[in-house]
Amino acid sequence: MTSSDTVVSVFDDVLAQFPGLEVHQFHKSTLLGLSWAIEDEFCARADRPVLVAAFQKAEFWERSRERWTSLAKISHQTLVIADFEDLGAEPDVNLTTVPVAPGSPMSREWIVVCDATDLPAALIARELPGQSTVPDRKREFEAFWTTELDVVRAASRASAQIAAAAGAPVAAPLLYHLAEQPVSGSVSASAVSRLFNRIVVYLDRATTGPLPLPSMA
């Protein structure tokens, strides 16, 4: 990708750069478990991360507003992407809401990104078409997730370009912040273990009953 390219889909942009990523199909209930695990174990613990969340619809964001506002307080910058009517900002918590047009590629995408050198993680998903009559928790997505820092950085850069295209003032300084190639490294085994354990717990609850409330701790 060059600086002149226009990003219209984080999912497609990251896959174009890393075609070896494995893509799987998940129901929404599974994505909720994966998302909450990443938020609890990485987003809430990382050192000044760049955070990105794509919710598809503004109503889904409203359900998570309190949670993500808390996460944003410890972030370098947080981007929230959904079908908002206009740009919005909560500068006291470094949070910017980014509108995408209904029917655009981004309106189908579900994203959780934690861009931090100590605890990088990204979950990138796209809703499959033709599910207007499917119950909400049964909706299916194609998705990939990773703790590889270079892939995570590609996702945060693509998201910042989406924000730039929407006219978000924070986009230019954020792209500058993300311009450097991340220092290569690996997530500690203990961090990966904590993430895996929480994923298992949340997914088990998702198949047997209501998902547990995320702890953010």
GROMACS .gro file of C-alpha atoms in nm:
model
  217
    1MET     CA    1   0.000   0.000   0.000
    2THR     CA    2   0.127   0.347  -0.084
    3SER     CA    3   0.039   0.680   0.070
    4SER     CA    4  -0.176   0.760  -0.233
    5ASP     CA    5  -0.393   0.454  -0.193
    6THR     CA    6  -0.739   0.496  -0.048
    7VAL     CA    7  -0.840   0.244   0.215
    8VAL     CA    8  -1.207   0.150   0.200
    9SER     CA    9  -1.184  -0.175   0.398
   10VAL     CA   10  -0.950  -0.256   0.686
   11PHE     CA   11  -1.023  -0.626   0.632
   12ASP     CA   12  -0.918  -0.617   0.266
   13ASP     CA   13  -0.623  -0.384   0.324
   14VAL     CA   14  -0.464  -0.602   0.592
   15LEU     CA   15  -0.523  -0.924   0.398
   16ALA     CA   16  -0.366  -0.769   0.088
   17GLN     CA   17  -0.050  -0.700   0.290
   18PHE     CA   18  -0.052  -1.034   0.471
   19PRO     CA   19  -0.219  -1.287   0.239
   20GLY     CA   20  -0.103  -1.578   0.455
   21LEU     CA   21  -0.340  -1.490   0.740
   22GLU     CA   22  -0.592  -1.763   0.810
   23VAL     CA   23  -0.954  -1.654   0.772
   24HIS     CA   24  -1.230  -1.845   0.950
   25GLN     CA   25  -1.607  -1.811   0.985
   26PHE     CA   26  -1.755  -1.725   1.325
   27HIS     CA   27  -2.096  -1.641   1.463
   28LYS     CA   28  -2.144  -1.304   1.632
   29SER     CA   29  -2.156  -1.472   1.974
   30THR     CA   30  -1.805  -1.605   1.915
   31LEU     CA   31  -1.678  -1.264   1.805
   32LEU     CA   32  -1.816  -1.114   2.125
   33GLY     CA   33  -1.614  -1.359   2.332
   34LEU     CA   34  -1.298  -1.296   2.131
   35SER     CA   35  -1.347  -0.919   2.146
   36TRP     CA   36  -1.405  -0.905   2.519
   37ALA     CA   37  -1.104  -1.127   2.585
   38ILE     CA   38  -0.876  -0.900   2.381
   39GLU     CA   39  -1.020  -0.592   2.549
   40ASP     CA   40  -0.976  -0.735   2.899
   41GLU     CA   41  -0.632  -0.889   2.859
   42PHE     CA   42  -0.463  -0.654   2.613
   43CYS     CA   43  -0.648  -0.324   2.563
   44ALA     CA   44  -0.694  -0.265   2.937
   45ARG     CA   45  -0.334  -0.359   3.024
   46ALA     CA   46  -0.127  -0.221   2.735
   47ASP     CA   47   0.104   0.078   2.768
   48ARG     CA   48  -0.062   0.375   2.592
   49PRO     CA   49  -0.202   0.174   2.300
   50VAL     CA   50  -0.371   0.299   1.988
   51LEU     CA   51  -0.715   0.141   2.006
   52VAL     CA   52  -0.966   0.087   1.728
   53ALA     CA   53  -1.318  -0.048   1.749
   54ALA     CA   54  -1.557  -0.084   1.456
   55PHE     CA   55  -1.915  -0.153   1.563
   56GLN     CA   56  -2.102  -0.147   1.230
   57LYS     CA   57  -2.399   0.038   1.383
   58ALA     CA   58  -2.406   0.332   1.623
   59GLU     CA   59  -2.659   0.148   1.839
   60PHE     CA   60  -2.401  -0.126   1.904
   61TRP     CA   61  -2.150   0.142   2.006
   62GLU     CA   62  -2.398   0.288   2.255
   63ARG     CA   63  -2.415  -0.048   2.432
   64SER     CA   64  -2.036  -0.041   2.476
   65ARG     CA   65  -1.983   0.333   2.519
   66GLU     CA   66  -1.904   0.322   2.892
   67ARG     CA   67  -1.664   0.032   2.849
   68TRP     CA   68  -1.473   0.184   2.558
   69THR     CA   69  -1.464   0.529   2.714
   70SER     CA   70  -1.284   0.371   3.008
   71LEU     CA   71  -1.041   0.196   2.775
   72ALA     CA   72  -0.980   0.520   2.585
   73LYS     CA   73  -0.863   0.695   2.900
   74ILE     CA   74  -0.543   0.489   2.903
   75SER     CA   75  -0.488   0.502   2.527
   76HIS     CA   76  -0.272   0.721   2.307
   77GLN     CA   77  -0.574   0.756   2.080
   78THR     CA   78  -0.896   0.561   2.029
   79LEU     CA   79  -1.094   0.546   1.705
   80VAL     CA   80  -1.453   0.422   1.708
   81ILE     CA   81  -1.600   0.348   1.365
   82ALA     CA   82  -1.971   0.300   1.293
   83ASP     CA   83  -2.260   0.443   1.091
   84PHE     CA   84  -2.258   0.768   1.288
   85GLU     CA   85  -2.417   1.072   1.126
   86ASP     CA   86  -2.114   1.293   1.190
   87LEU     CA   87  -1.764   1.299   1.332
   88GLY     CA   88  -1.748   1.321   1.708
   89ALA     CA   89  -1.476   1.363   1.968
   90GLU     CA   90  -1.425   1.320   2.339
   91PRO     CA   91  -1.081   1.483   2.369
   92ASP     CA   92  -1.062   1.440   2.745
   93VAL     CA   93  -1.041   1.063   2.688
   94ASN     CA   94  -0.862   1.068   2.347
   95LEU     CA   95  -1.162   0.919   2.169
   96THR     CA   96  -1.289   1.004   1.820
   97THR     CA   97  -1.600   0.862   1.656
   98VAL     CA   98  -1.567   0.812   1.281
   99PRO     CA   99  -1.872   0.786   1.052
  100VAL     CA  100  -1.893   0.543   0.763
  101ALA     CA  101  -2.166   0.539   0.503
  102PRO     CA  102  -2.437   0.271   0.519
  103GLY     CA  103  -2.364   0.013   0.253
  104SER     CA  104  -1.992   0.092   0.244
  105PRO     CA  105  -1.742  -0.192   0.299
  106MET     CA  106  -1.662  -0.061   0.648
  107SER     CA  107  -2.027  -0.079   0.748
  108ARG     CA  108  -1.992  -0.459   0.746
  109GLU     CA  109  -1.670  -0.476   0.947
  110TRP     CA  110  -1.614  -0.565   1.313
  111ILE     CA  111  -1.276  -0.458   1.445
  112VAL     CA  112  -1.087  -0.461   1.773
  113VAL     CA  113  -0.728  -0.337   1.754
  114CYS     CA  114  -0.480  -0.286   2.034
  115ASP     CA  115  -0.163  -0.140   1.881
  116ALA     CA  116   0.098  -0.151   2.156
  117THR     CA  117   0.451  -0.286   2.155
  118ASP     CA  118   0.394  -0.479   2.477
  119LEU     CA  119   0.048  -0.627   2.408
  120PRO     CA  120  -0.046  -0.609   2.040
  121ALA     CA  121  -0.365  -0.777   1.919
  122ALA     CA  122  -0.619  -0.739   1.643
  123LEU     CA  123  -0.948  -0.903   1.554
  124ILE     CA  124  -1.072  -0.812   1.206
  125ALA     CA  125  -1.405  -0.948   1.082
  126ARG     CA  126  -1.650  -0.886   0.800
  127GLU     CA  127  -2.015  -0.983   0.801
  128LEU     CA  128  -2.117  -1.221   0.526
  129PRO     CA  129  -2.389  -1.085   0.295
  130GLY     CA  130  -2.751  -1.200   0.281
  131GLN     CA  131  -2.827  -1.226   0.654
  132SER     CA  132  -3.107  -0.974   0.697
  133THR     CA  133  -3.340  -1.239   0.844
  134VAL     CA  134  -3.080  -1.415   1.060
  135PRO     CA  135  -3.110  -1.367   1.441
  136ASP     CA  136  -2.851  -1.119   1.566
  137ARG     CA  137  -2.630  -1.361   1.764
  138LYS     CA  138  -2.639  -1.611   1.474
  139ARG     CA  139  -2.503  -1.369   1.214
  140GLU     CA  140  -2.187  -1.507   1.051
  141PHE     CA  141  -1.860  -1.328   0.984
  142GLU     CA  142  -1.535  -1.416   0.814
  143ALA     CA  143  -1.254  -1.318   1.047
  144PHE     CA  144  -0.890  -1.340   1.146
  145TRP     CA  145  -0.712  -1.244   1.465
  146THR     CA  146  -0.347  -1.205   1.555
  147THR     CA  147  -0.093  -1.089   1.811
  148GLU     CA  148   0.172  -1.020   1.545
  149LEU     CA  149   0.279  -0.659   1.585
  150ASP     CA  150   0.335  -0.585   1.215
  151VAL     CA  151  -0.014  -0.709   1.127
  152VAL     CA  152  -0.164  -0.511   1.414
  153ARG     CA  153   0.017  -0.198   1.295
  154ALA     CA  154  -0.119  -0.248   0.944
  155ALA     CA  155  -0.471  -0.263   1.089
  156SER     CA  156  -0.428   0.053   1.296
  157ARG     CA  157  -0.280   0.242   1.000
  158ALA     CA  158  -0.567   0.135   0.774
  159SER     CA  159  -0.817   0.243   1.039
  160ALA     CA  160  -0.645   0.581   1.071
  161GLN     CA  161  -0.674   0.623   0.695
  162ILE     CA  162  -1.046   0.553   0.721
  163ALA     CA  163  -1.058   0.831   0.982
  164ALA     CA  164  -0.859   1.062   0.755
  165ALA     CA  165  -1.100   1.003   0.467
  166ALA     CA  166  -1.385   1.098   0.701
  167GLY     CA  167  -1.208   1.424   0.787
  168ALA     CA  168  -1.112   1.344   1.146
  169PRO     CA  169  -0.860   1.605   1.272
  170VAL     CA  170  -0.677   1.342   1.479
  171ALA     CA  171  -0.605   1.128   1.173
  172ALA     CA  172  -0.297   1.313   1.046
  173PRO     CA  173  -0.107   1.316   1.378
  174LEU     CA  174  -0.213   0.958   1.439
  175LEU     CA  175  -0.081   0.846   1.100
  176TYR     CA  176   0.245   1.025   1.181
  177HIS     CA  177   0.259   0.841   1.514
  178LEU     CA  178   0.201   0.510   1.336
  179ALA     CA  179   0.440   0.579   1.048
  180GLU     CA  180   0.742   0.416   1.207
  181GLN     CA  181   0.779   0.047   1.155
  182PRO     CA  182   0.704  -0.119   1.488
  183VAL     CA  183   0.993  -0.268   1.679
  184SER     CA  184   0.978  -0.641   1.628
  185GLY     CA  185   0.917  -0.849   1.933
  186SER     CA  186   0.690  -1.113   2.072
  187VAL     CA  187   0.413  -1.110   2.326
  188SER     CA  188   0.511  -1.285   2.646
  189ALA     CA  189   0.399  -1.643   2.690
  190SER     CA  190   0.215  -1.550   3.009
  191ALA     CA  191   0.016  -1.277   2.829
  192VAL     CA  192  -0.081  -1.515   2.550
  193SER     CA  193  -0.180  -1.774   2.809
  194ARG     CA  194  -0.402  -1.525   2.993
  195LEU     CA  195  -0.564  -1.423   2.665
  196PHE     CA  196  -0.621  -1.784   2.560
  197ASN     CA  197  -0.770  -1.875   2.897
  198ARG     CA  198  -1.010  -1.584   2.891
  199ILE     CA  199  -1.113  -1.665   2.534
  200VAL     CA  200  -1.192  -2.021   2.638
  201VAL     CA  201  -1.401  -1.901   2.934
  202TYR     CA  202  -1.597  -1.650   2.728
  203LEU     CA  203  -1.657  -1.893   2.442
  204ASP     CA  204  -1.768  -2.165   2.681
  205ARG     CA  205  -2.021  -1.926   2.834
  206ALA     CA  206  -2.132  -1.820   2.487
  207THR     CA  207  -2.231  -2.177   2.402
  208THR     CA  208  -2.401  -2.255   2.733
  209GLY     CA  209  -2.574  -1.930   2.821
  210PRO     CA  210  -2.532  -1.552   2.837
  211LEU     CA  211  -2.180  -1.419   2.801
  212PRO     CA  212  -2.020  -1.314   3.130
  213LEU     CA  213  -1.974  -0.945   3.189
  214PRO     CA  214  -1.620  -0.851   3.085
  215SER     CA  215  -1.401  -0.755   3.376
  216MET     CA  216  -1.156  -0.509   3.217
  217ALA     CA  217  -0.908  -0.617   3.481
   0.00000   0.00000   0.00000
